[in-house]
XYZ file of C-alpha atoms in Angstrom:
627
model
C 79.432 -82.960 -24.374
C 78.926 -80.322 -21.657
C 75.325 -79.818 -22.762
C 74.763 -83.570 -22.599
C 76.253 -83.718 -19.100
C 73.955 -80.901 -17.965
C 70.849 -82.659 -19.249
C 71.602 -85.994 -17.579
C 71.269 -84.684 -13.991
C 68.162 -82.703 -14.890
C 66.426 -85.720 -16.454
C 67.471 -87.923 -13.529
C 66.144 -85.364 -11.031
C 62.816 -85.221 -12.888
C 62.648 -89.030 -12.904
C 63.300 -89.139 -9.147
C 60.654 -86.478 -8.492
C 58.122 -88.360 -10.606
C 58.820 -91.635 -8.767
C 58.499 -89.952 -5.359
C 55.078 -88.531 -6.264
C 54.059 -91.844 -7.841
C 55.025 -93.966 -4.831
C 54.027 -91.529 -2.059
C 50.282 -92.472 -1.952
C 51.295 -96.004 -0.930
C 52.944 -94.744 2.259
C 50.843 -91.694 3.172
C 47.577 -91.653 5.105
C 44.266 -91.536 3.257
C 43.083 -88.148 2.065
C 46.518 -86.704 1.330
C 46.435 -87.804 -2.315
C 43.443 -88.366 -4.633
C 42.025 -91.871 -4.202
C 42.313 -92.450 -7.974
C 46.116 -92.556 -7.720
C 47.655 -96.010 -7.812
C 49.027 -97.598 -4.668
C 51.429 -100.436 -3.981
C 49.533 -103.702 -3.718
C 50.481 -106.567 -1.426
C 50.363 -110.216 -2.465
C 48.448 -113.077 -0.902
C 51.123 -113.835 1.658
C 51.160 -110.245 2.913
C 47.505 -109.255 3.064
C 45.570 -112.506 2.696
C 43.072 -113.373 -0.011
C 42.087 -116.267 -2.223
C 44.186 -118.621 -4.353
C 42.494 -120.900 -6.862
C 43.803 -123.325 -9.433
C 41.813 -124.714 -12.331
C 42.611 -127.256 -15.009
C 41.285 -126.882 -18.544
C 39.816 -130.069 -20.020
C 41.117 -129.282 -23.503
C 40.867 -132.946 -24.504
C 37.084 -132.729 -24.187
C 36.998 -129.698 -26.486
C 39.293 -131.337 -29.052
C 37.202 -134.510 -28.888
C 34.051 -132.510 -29.660
C 35.820 -130.813 -32.566
C 36.964 -134.164 -33.956
C 33.451 -135.568 -33.562
C 32.024 -132.730 -35.663
C 34.687 -133.321 -38.313
C 33.745 -137.017 -38.356
C 30.105 -136.026 -38.880
C 31.151 -133.881 -41.833
C 33.229 -136.759 -43.228
C 30.134 -138.983 -43.132
C 28.261 -136.464 -45.278
C 31.179 -136.239 -47.716
C 31.319 -140.030 -48.067
C 27.627 -140.073 -48.974
C 28.098 -137.215 -51.447
C 31.096 -139.013 -52.997
C 29.044 -142.172 -53.390
C 26.240 -140.239 -55.110
C 28.712 -138.180 -57.158
C 27.360 -134.948 -55.638
C 30.497 -133.535 -54.011
C 30.318 -130.406 -56.145
C 26.633 -129.883 -55.397
C 26.115 -130.764 -51.706
C 22.760 -128.948 -51.494
C 21.241 -131.470 -53.888
C 21.403 -134.199 -51.219
C 17.828 -134.851 -50.111
C 16.936 -135.600 -46.470
C 15.744 -139.057 -47.520
C 19.081 -139.846 -49.179
C 21.002 -138.567 -46.178
C 18.955 -140.614 -43.725
C 19.220 -143.744 -45.891
C 22.993 -143.732 -46.244
C 23.940 -142.446 -42.803
C 22.490 -145.660 -41.394
C 25.368 -147.418 -43.143
C 28.026 -145.251 -41.470
C 28.886 -145.473 -37.796
C 31.113 -143.197 -35.713
C 33.081 -144.017 -32.594
C 35.638 -142.154 -30.506
C 39.140 -143.655 -30.411
C 40.739 -140.936 -28.291
C 40.400 -137.194 -27.880
C 41.894 -136.429 -31.301
C 40.805 -139.469 -33.297
C 37.425 -140.749 -34.478
C 36.764 -143.954 -36.414
C 34.295 -144.137 -39.311
C 32.967 -147.623 -40.130
C 30.920 -148.163 -43.292
C 29.041 -151.112 -44.721
C 27.097 -152.129 -47.782
C 27.461 -150.240 -51.027
C 29.482 -147.442 -49.389
C 32.508 -149.706 -48.852
C 33.946 -148.878 -52.255
C 34.061 -145.169 -51.376
C 36.703 -145.745 -48.685
C 39.313 -146.349 -51.391
C 38.971 -142.691 -52.414
C 39.190 -141.272 -48.891
C 42.857 -140.312 -48.541
C 44.711 -137.395 -46.948
C 43.953 -135.142 -49.900
C 40.226 -135.961 -49.726
C 40.131 -135.249 -45.981
C 42.098 -132.010 -46.151
C 40.221 -130.557 -49.126
C 36.711 -131.856 -48.443
C 36.609 -131.960 -44.627
C 39.271 -129.937 -42.792
C 42.974 -129.397 -43.448
C 43.666 -129.815 -39.719
C 43.024 -133.559 -40.033
C 44.728 -136.484 -41.710
C 43.964 -140.106 -42.485
C 44.926 -142.472 -39.682
C 44.753 -146.250 -39.431
C 42.344 -147.868 -41.880
C 40.954 -151.226 -42.969
C 38.628 -152.481 -45.683
C 35.589 -151.187 -43.779
C 36.856 -148.388 -41.541
C 39.008 -145.301 -41.521
C 40.317 -143.136 -38.702
C 40.178 -139.356 -38.825
C 43.055 -137.915 -36.776
C 43.785 -134.354 -35.724
C 47.375 -133.488 -36.659
C 49.758 -133.267 -33.698
C 50.845 -129.694 -34.382
C 47.210 -128.627 -34.847
C 46.226 -130.343 -31.593
C 48.976 -128.441 -29.763
C 47.958 -125.157 -31.373
C 44.282 -125.632 -30.542
C 45.135 -126.711 -27.003
C 47.182 -123.559 -26.395
C 44.456 -121.412 -27.946
C 41.869 -122.985 -25.625
C 44.029 -122.415 -22.525
C 44.815 -118.823 -23.568
C 41.139 -118.094 -24.231
C 40.168 -119.566 -20.861
C 42.758 -117.412 -19.063
C 41.455 -114.344 -20.869
C 37.867 -115.068 -19.854
C 38.806 -115.766 -16.221
C 40.755 -112.510 -16.094
C 37.823 -110.553 -17.549
C 35.355 -112.140 -15.149
C 37.525 -111.362 -12.121
C 38.297 -107.852 -13.371
C 34.561 -107.158 -13.568
C 34.480 -107.192 -9.744
C 37.011 -104.353 -9.601
C 39.371 -106.405 -7.442
C 42.929 -105.299 -6.749
C 45.394 -106.765 -9.271
C 44.095 -110.291 -9.806
C 46.957 -112.535 -10.919
C 45.899 -114.994 -13.637
C 48.572 -117.058 -15.362
C 49.217 -120.448 -16.913
C 50.749 -123.096 -14.673
C 51.896 -126.480 -15.943
C 50.433 -128.227 -18.968
C 46.863 -126.905 -18.884
C 46.404 -125.454 -15.401
C 45.514 -121.854 -14.595
C 46.579 -120.223 -11.338
C 44.364 -117.411 -9.995
C 45.492 -115.250 -7.072
C 43.148 -112.635 -5.629
C 44.899 -110.598 -2.920
C 42.694 -108.644 -0.539
C 39.388 -110.348 -1.373
C 37.151 -110.263 1.699
C 34.952 -113.146 2.815
C 31.779 -111.561 1.441
C 33.106 -111.719 -2.135
C 34.900 -115.064 -2.078
C 31.786 -117.152 -2.715
C 30.672 -114.968 -5.621
C 34.152 -115.043 -7.164
C 34.319 -118.836 -6.915
C 30.901 -119.181 -8.538
C 31.701 -116.729 -11.324
C 34.989 -118.385 -12.275
C 33.585 -121.909 -12.057
C 30.456 -121.145 -14.080
C 30.951 -122.234 -17.672
C 27.626 -120.696 -18.704
C 27.517 -122.013 -22.246
C 24.184 -120.518 -23.240
C 22.379 -122.567 -25.891
C 18.942 -122.529 -27.466
C 17.681 -126.043 -28.223
C 14.356 -127.656 -29.051
C 12.654 -130.195 -26.828
C 12.303 -133.579 -28.533
C 8.708 -134.826 -28.392
C 9.031 -137.709 -30.861
C 11.134 -139.938 -28.632
C 10.588 -141.131 -25.081
C 13.844 -142.633 -23.735
C 12.863 -142.347 -20.065
C 10.124 -144.935 -20.646
C 12.954 -147.506 -20.706
C 14.445 -146.839 -17.255
C 11.671 -148.226 -15.014
C 13.430 -151.501 -14.191
C 16.762 -149.749 -13.675
C 15.119 -147.283 -11.279
C 13.620 -150.108 -9.227
C 17.011 -151.837 -9.013
C 18.765 -148.550 -8.178
C 16.396 -147.789 -5.298
C 16.821 -151.289 -3.935
C 20.606 -150.971 -4.196
C 20.505 -147.655 -2.303
C 17.778 -148.547 0.165
C 17.847 -146.353 3.262
C 19.701 -143.492 1.524
C 16.610 -141.367 0.928
C 16.484 -141.672 -2.865
C 13.761 -139.277 -4.058
C 13.792 -140.115 -7.786
C 10.408 -140.729 -9.404
C 9.462 -141.786 -12.930
C 6.519 -139.614 -13.989
C 4.677 -138.775 -17.191
C 3.364 -135.583 -18.754
C 1.509 -134.503 -21.858
C 3.261 -131.955 -24.049
C 1.500 -130.852 -27.227
C -0.651 -133.966 -27.009
C 2.380 -136.262 -26.821
C 2.934 -138.480 -23.771
C 6.395 -138.042 -22.269
C 8.081 -139.792 -19.366
C 10.555 -137.903 -17.222
C 12.529 -138.285 -14.014
C 12.008 -136.048 -11.006
C 14.129 -135.724 -7.833
C 14.728 -133.276 -5.025
C 18.306 -132.666 -6.157
C 19.924 -132.494 -9.566
C 22.867 -134.556 -8.292
C 20.507 -137.506 -7.699
C 19.443 -137.469 -11.345
C 23.047 -137.267 -12.549
C 24.128 -140.230 -10.401
C 21.177 -142.336 -11.523
C 21.741 -141.616 -15.226
C 25.400 -142.619 -14.844
C 24.186 -145.837 -13.234
C 21.789 -146.440 -16.146
C 24.615 -145.904 -18.642
C 26.813 -148.452 -16.867
C 23.995 -151.015 -16.673
C 23.037 -150.661 -20.342
C 26.667 -150.999 -21.401
C 26.973 -154.150 -19.304
C 23.869 -155.617 -20.958
C 25.191 -154.777 -24.429
C 22.410 -152.247 -25.057
C 22.858 -148.928 -26.889
C 23.144 -145.701 -24.853
C 19.909 -144.298 -23.448
C 20.311 -141.159 -25.582
C 22.003 -141.049 -29.009
C 24.566 -138.476 -30.146
C 21.957 -136.190 -31.706
C 20.129 -135.771 -28.390
C 20.912 -135.000 -24.763
C 19.291 -134.938 -21.336
C 18.668 -131.510 -19.816
C 17.804 -130.681 -16.207
C 15.140 -128.157 -15.236
C 14.491 -126.726 -11.787
C 10.819 -126.900 -10.800
C 9.357 -123.986 -8.854
C 6.031 -122.921 -7.394
C 4.757 -119.872 -5.526
C 3.631 -119.789 -1.917
C 0.845 -117.689 -0.382
C 3.153 -114.653 -0.361
C 3.792 -115.052 -4.099
C 7.399 -116.089 -3.474
C 8.939 -118.831 -5.594
C 10.137 -122.009 -3.894
C 12.067 -124.992 -5.183
C 10.045 -128.140 -5.932
C 12.922 -130.277 -7.163
C 14.428 -131.048 -10.570
C 13.199 -132.891 -13.651
C 14.739 -134.199 -16.863
C 14.001 -132.910 -20.357
C 14.727 -134.703 -23.640
C 16.638 -132.230 -25.831
C 17.627 -132.132 -29.508
C 21.380 -131.509 -29.488
C 21.943 -131.194 -33.245
C 19.221 -129.041 -34.815
C 18.588 -128.496 -38.520
C 16.560 -125.923 -40.425
C 15.376 -125.934 -44.024
C 14.829 -129.703 -43.871
C 13.775 -131.064 -47.247
C 15.020 -128.023 -49.172
C 18.241 -127.103 -50.917
C 19.025 -124.775 -47.970
C 18.966 -127.463 -45.286
C 21.659 -126.819 -42.711
C 22.494 -127.460 -39.083
C 22.229 -124.566 -36.648
C 23.926 -123.984 -33.324
C 22.689 -120.943 -31.457
C 24.858 -120.206 -28.452
C 26.508 -117.509 -26.403
C 29.069 -116.773 -29.117
C 26.224 -115.341 -31.230
C 25.239 -112.782 -28.592
C 26.351 -109.201 -29.180
C 24.562 -107.044 -26.583
C 23.300 -108.683 -23.370
C 21.777 -106.352 -20.764
C 19.744 -106.531 -17.545
C 16.312 -104.874 -17.634
C 13.187 -104.844 -15.479
C 9.716 -105.802 -16.659
C 7.557 -102.679 -16.523
C 4.444 -104.599 -15.429
C 5.739 -107.227 -12.989
C 8.901 -105.469 -11.821
C 10.867 -108.700 -12.288
C 14.398 -108.571 -13.722
C 15.340 -110.326 -16.950
C 18.304 -110.530 -19.297
C 17.745 -109.126 -22.779
C 19.801 -110.948 -25.402
C 20.529 -109.347 -28.766
C 22.034 -111.674 -31.387
C 24.557 -110.814 -34.053
C 23.433 -110.971 -37.682
C 24.094 -114.693 -38.165
C 22.661 -115.632 -34.769
C 19.564 -113.531 -35.432
C 18.985 -115.254 -38.785
C 19.454 -118.753 -37.336
C 17.193 -117.954 -34.385
C 14.569 -116.503 -36.721
C 14.669 -119.547 -39.030
C 14.509 -121.944 -36.079
C 11.503 -120.267 -34.474
C 9.763 -119.819 -37.826
C 9.910 -123.554 -38.588
C 9.000 -124.689 -35.071
C 5.965 -122.644 -34.035
C 4.044 -124.352 -31.163
C 7.169 -126.339 -30.246
C 9.064 -125.987 -26.958
C 12.331 -124.030 -27.038
C 14.742 -124.793 -24.201
C 16.909 -121.889 -23.041
C 19.909 -123.652 -21.514
C 22.968 -122.795 -19.465
C 25.259 -125.784 -19.894
C 22.899 -128.738 -19.273
C 20.423 -126.759 -17.147
C 17.132 -125.722 -18.736
C 16.466 -122.173 -17.527
C 13.021 -122.209 -19.134
C 11.234 -123.975 -21.979
C 8.557 -121.674 -23.402
C 6.340 -122.523 -26.367
C 7.260 -120.700 -29.564
C 4.007 -118.813 -30.163
C 5.181 -117.067 -33.330
C 8.381 -116.548 -35.341
C 10.938 -114.405 -33.490
C 12.730 -112.565 -36.249
C 13.700 -109.343 -34.489
C 17.156 -110.599 -33.576
C 16.606 -110.572 -29.809
C 14.942 -112.465 -26.967
C 14.824 -112.310 -23.187
C 15.713 -114.779 -20.440
C 13.743 -114.636 -17.190
C 15.346 -115.784 -13.946
C 14.385 -118.616 -11.614
C 13.410 -118.771 -7.954
C 14.450 -116.548 -5.059
C 13.737 -113.046 -3.873
C 13.748 -110.118 -6.256
C 17.165 -109.049 -4.938
C 18.525 -112.574 -5.480
C 17.212 -112.648 -9.040
C 18.744 -109.248 -9.762
C 22.089 -110.589 -8.497
C 21.628 -113.739 -10.605
C 20.843 -111.584 -13.626
C 23.968 -109.475 -13.055
C 26.136 -112.594 -12.713
C 24.642 -114.091 -15.875
C 25.245 -110.806 -17.687
C 28.945 -110.811 -16.743
C 29.391 -114.377 -17.947
C 27.601 -113.713 -21.239
C 29.370 -110.412 -21.754
C 32.857 -111.747 -21.131
C 32.373 -115.067 -22.865
C 31.920 -118.756 -22.242
C 34.700 -121.286 -21.915
C 35.544 -123.336 -24.989
C 36.365 -126.324 -22.770
C 35.225 -127.550 -19.349
C 37.115 -126.012 -16.425
C 37.626 -128.019 -13.216
C 38.862 -126.711 -9.871
C 42.107 -128.314 -8.651
C 42.500 -126.516 -5.342
C 40.994 -123.634 -3.380
C 43.155 -122.001 -0.717
C 42.205 -119.087 1.539
C 45.107 -117.121 3.051
C 44.372 -115.552 6.431
C 44.951 -111.835 7.057
C 46.617 -112.463 10.457
C 49.363 -114.481 8.769
C 49.686 -111.676 6.253
C 50.283 -108.996 8.908
C 52.902 -111.139 10.625
C 54.666 -111.628 7.289
C 54.594 -107.893 6.590
C 56.211 -107.093 9.936
C 58.970 -109.679 9.482
C 59.561 -108.604 5.901
C 59.917 -104.953 6.893
C 62.326 -105.908 9.667
C 64.469 -107.941 7.256
C 64.514 -105.121 4.703
C 65.445 -102.446 7.248
C 68.080 -104.568 8.987
C 69.684 -105.632 5.714
C 69.751 -102.044 4.454
C 71.227 -100.751 7.721
C 74.083 -103.261 7.640
C 74.886 -102.321 4.049
C 74.875 -98.589 4.913
C 77.220 -99.100 7.871
C 79.675 -101.170 5.847
C 79.787 -98.821 2.847
C 80.296 -95.646 4.873
C 82.888 -97.259 7.161
C 84.920 -98.785 4.327
C 84.493 -96.279 1.450
C 83.657 -93.067 3.356
C 82.303 -90.321 1.002
C 82.203 -92.678 -1.971
C 80.258 -95.108 0.205
C 77.726 -92.342 0.960
C 77.333 -91.806 -2.795
C 76.645 -95.521 -3.213
C 74.036 -95.378 -0.418
C 72.333 -92.441 -2.159
C 72.174 -94.496 -5.360
C 70.907 -97.443 -3.339
C 67.986 -95.374 -2.024
C 67.059 -94.411 -5.569
C 67.275 -98.087 -6.537
C 64.594 -99.035 -3.982
C 62.476 -96.032 -5.012
C 62.594 -97.049 -8.684
C 61.666 -100.664 -7.864
C 58.620 -99.491 -5.905
C 57.614 -97.196 -8.766
C 57.824 -100.084 -11.245
C 55.636 -102.292 -9.020
C 53.047 -99.519 -8.666
C 53.180 -98.706 -12.383
C 52.479 -102.284 -13.475
C 49.931 -102.776 -10.678
C 52.047 -105.715 -9.504
C 51.687 -107.123 -6.012
C 54.563 -107.093 -3.531
C 55.021 -110.512 -1.928
C 57.228 -111.724 0.911
C 59.681 -113.374 -1.545
C 59.447 -110.095 -3.463
C 60.843 -108.308 -0.424
C 63.632 -110.904 -0.415
C 64.239 -110.034 -4.062
C 64.605 -106.355 -3.155
C 67.100 -107.204 -0.405
C 69.058 -109.321 -2.897
C 69.178 -106.513 -5.474
C 70.391 -104.122 -2.776
C 73.319 -106.470 -2.253
C 73.892 -106.713 -6.012
C 73.843 -102.921 -6.375
C 76.402 -102.573 -3.591
C 78.461 -105.312 -5.242
C 78.618 -103.274 -8.433
C 79.808 -100.192 -6.553
C 82.429 -102.233 -4.683
C 83.842 -103.447 -8.024
C 83.930 -99.867 -9.358
C 85.476 -98.407 -6.212
C 88.205 -101.054 -6.070
C 89.064 -100.334 -9.712
C 89.289 -96.615 -8.949
C 91.554 -97.331 -5.960
C 93.893 -99.350 -8.193
C 94.127 -96.495 -10.697
C 94.799 -93.954 -7.931
C 97.598 -96.146 -6.550
C 99.074 -96.257 -10.054
C 99.459 -92.479 -9.862
C 96.615 -91.379 -12.114
C 94.617 -88.215 -11.488
C 91.161 -88.366 -9.902
C 89.516 -87.661 -13.263
C 91.470 -90.381 -15.069
C 91.035 -92.881 -12.215
C 87.237 -92.459 -12.179
C 86.943 -92.718 -15.973
C 89.141 -95.810 -16.140
C 87.522 -97.427 -13.109
C 84.023 -97.189 -14.548
C 85.164 -98.245 -18.034
C 86.963 -101.379 -16.827
C 84.299 -102.386 -14.293
C 81.343 -102.015 -16.650
C 81.551 -105.355 -18.483
C 82.202 -107.303 -15.296
C 79.058 -105.800 -13.747
C 77.070 -106.244 -16.949
C 77.979 -109.939 -17.313
C 77.131 -110.685 -13.676
C 73.734 -108.994 -13.946
C 72.893 -110.663 -17.255
C 73.472 -114.163 -15.846
C 71.321 -113.369 -12.808
C 68.641 -111.828 -15.038
C 68.512 -115.006 -17.145
C 67.881 -117.066 -14.017
C 65.187 -114.603 -12.950
C 63.566 -114.769 -16.382
C 63.388 -118.576 -16.193
C 61.710 -118.283 -12.781
C 59.274 -115.766 -14.249
C 58.283 -118.138 -17.046
C 57.969 -121.418 -15.186
C 56.946 -120.631 -11.614
C 53.835 -119.443 -9.836
C 52.911 -118.050 -6.450
C 55.635 -116.684 -4.134
C 58.558 -117.623 -6.399
C 56.955 -115.653 -9.228
C 56.847 -112.581 -6.960
C 60.531 -113.053 -6.191
C 61.344 -113.179 -9.913
C 59.384 -109.973 -10.626
C 61.216 -107.874 -8.034
C 64.559 -109.481 -8.892
C 64.302 -108.480 -12.564
C 63.047 -104.993 -11.701
C 65.894 -104.646 -9.204
C 68.548 -105.715 -11.723
C 67.411 -103.067 -14.210
C 67.296 -100.361 -11.546
C 70.608 -101.340 -9.948
C 72.419 -101.146 -13.302
C 71.123 -97.609 -13.741
C 71.802 -96.360 -10.210
C 75.158 -98.107 -9.690
C 76.682 -97.052 -12.998
C 74.829 -93.976 -14.276
C 73.737 -92.169 -11.092
C 76.978 -92.621 -9.125
C 79.014 -91.595 -12.197
C 77.002 -88.370 -12.465
C 77.684 -87.569 -8.801
C 81.430 -88.185 -9.249
C 81.466 -85.993 -12.377
C 79.790 -83.191 -10.444
C 82.280 -83.458 -7.582
C 85.314 -83.567 -9.883
C 84.254 -80.763 -12.244
C 82.230 -78.541 -9.939
C 84.289 -78.925 -6.774
C 87.653 -79.318 -8.563
C 88.607 -82.320 -6.409
C 92.285 -83.200 -6.333
C 91.848 -86.131 -3.934
C 89.029 -88.659 -3.566
C 87.607 -90.085 -0.336
C 87.401 -93.739 -1.304
């Protein structure tokens, strides 16, 4: 027992020394400690910075997943009709094209798609039950409402919730990695609400705010897709364009309907000074066609891409010449007409080693993309079968470039050149693209909810007031404890000082930011720590009045007070934990320091003060106690 009692003070002294060294760089001038040592960070309300909130459009991602499952169900219905379920590769392209005309898809909601069949395929619907769907399509889906000619494919509720949470978690992880790549001080990224993500960036200066906003908001879903030269949907928008210009007369509409010749094939396309003009017009076309009962301008297997047009001036600098549309194949297939026919999707998730390099001849930067094994094979097969075709390199719906495939690219890598701007701007663009590709693309669209900049002047004012509150509160506690409990009160104040030191060390250790409500949390835990000592001291007083010795009074006082203190702290800790889980911003900072303070106050109020009393009683042979 004596050996144990000797080790406790030694370990506590070492812990205190470690915390002092750990916290000291936060309060000493620069140069005293190595700059690599951690320092206490301040939150948005204390030093200013940037607060952003985004919402994850998980319904869009789940809808796309359901749409792909519906496409697979169409194939399975055809295979069932032809009795080829066990040999799907035997389905010829002609058979697939013939029967898919008899099957239509439509979206019901974000987790349900309806399949409608006609003709000789109607009899197959009788065999499409839950077992068929879960064994032949995907076990995440089940059979929904049905009729004699249609069936609904529905994503199970529990699977929808699981996928939704996975999408939100993955988005938070990517945002955190993107922000961390800037080396910013303790970015706070956490889930808020149903599918919102709160991002707090304390200490971000104005020069970085724009770049941070762009990096977080950029979805950068890199895709390689072929240009479609067999169709010409833009040839059908002439009348709509005339009506649109008349409707918006005087608003400076710059949209033109032009034509080009690609590989000997005439193609119409739209051109405008701004991409936003093209987007607004295409939405208008969609509304008009729907009102006239006409099919969409572009079917589900295709999409419209947008390409920035550039030219070079006399100084060989690129300048923007507007934007144009491109007709893109969304769903690509390789091995058409063979037993190995399959769809291919070549995107950012197939990239293993992106890097920024400089062309040795032109000096222009580019991004080298190295695919993983599957991506390299798909890219090689795609380029092998489409020599002399145009390959669009896309970021989201923007066509970065559309070079002609001169020969098969089977080496497992390719390079992306950058657009207009100075060489320095293109290097910066290349670096930004590299970070997005390296740290991943979002699985669902991400939309900004709010963007709030906190001023540094407000932060300094908050710091001053917070320090004043902390010092004043501590001073009042010190005066009361020493006046009322004398030497024992001084022991409690010593433990109180260690309590604050330990809290600061925890904040520095976890790289957590101290906020103004966090300071309030520290003040509250100071009061709680004093409360615990008051309970103990009053118990000891009662035992001394009952005639017990100092040793017996201290032992009994601590023993009887322990569970009262423990219960009180546990209930407060539960409340703090709830705040930690379900709040954001300043209240979250309060919860962090409150929980840290509860842990530290339990240790200092019960363990540290008990050690001091033991030392006084045994070492100093006290017969009376100043309490």
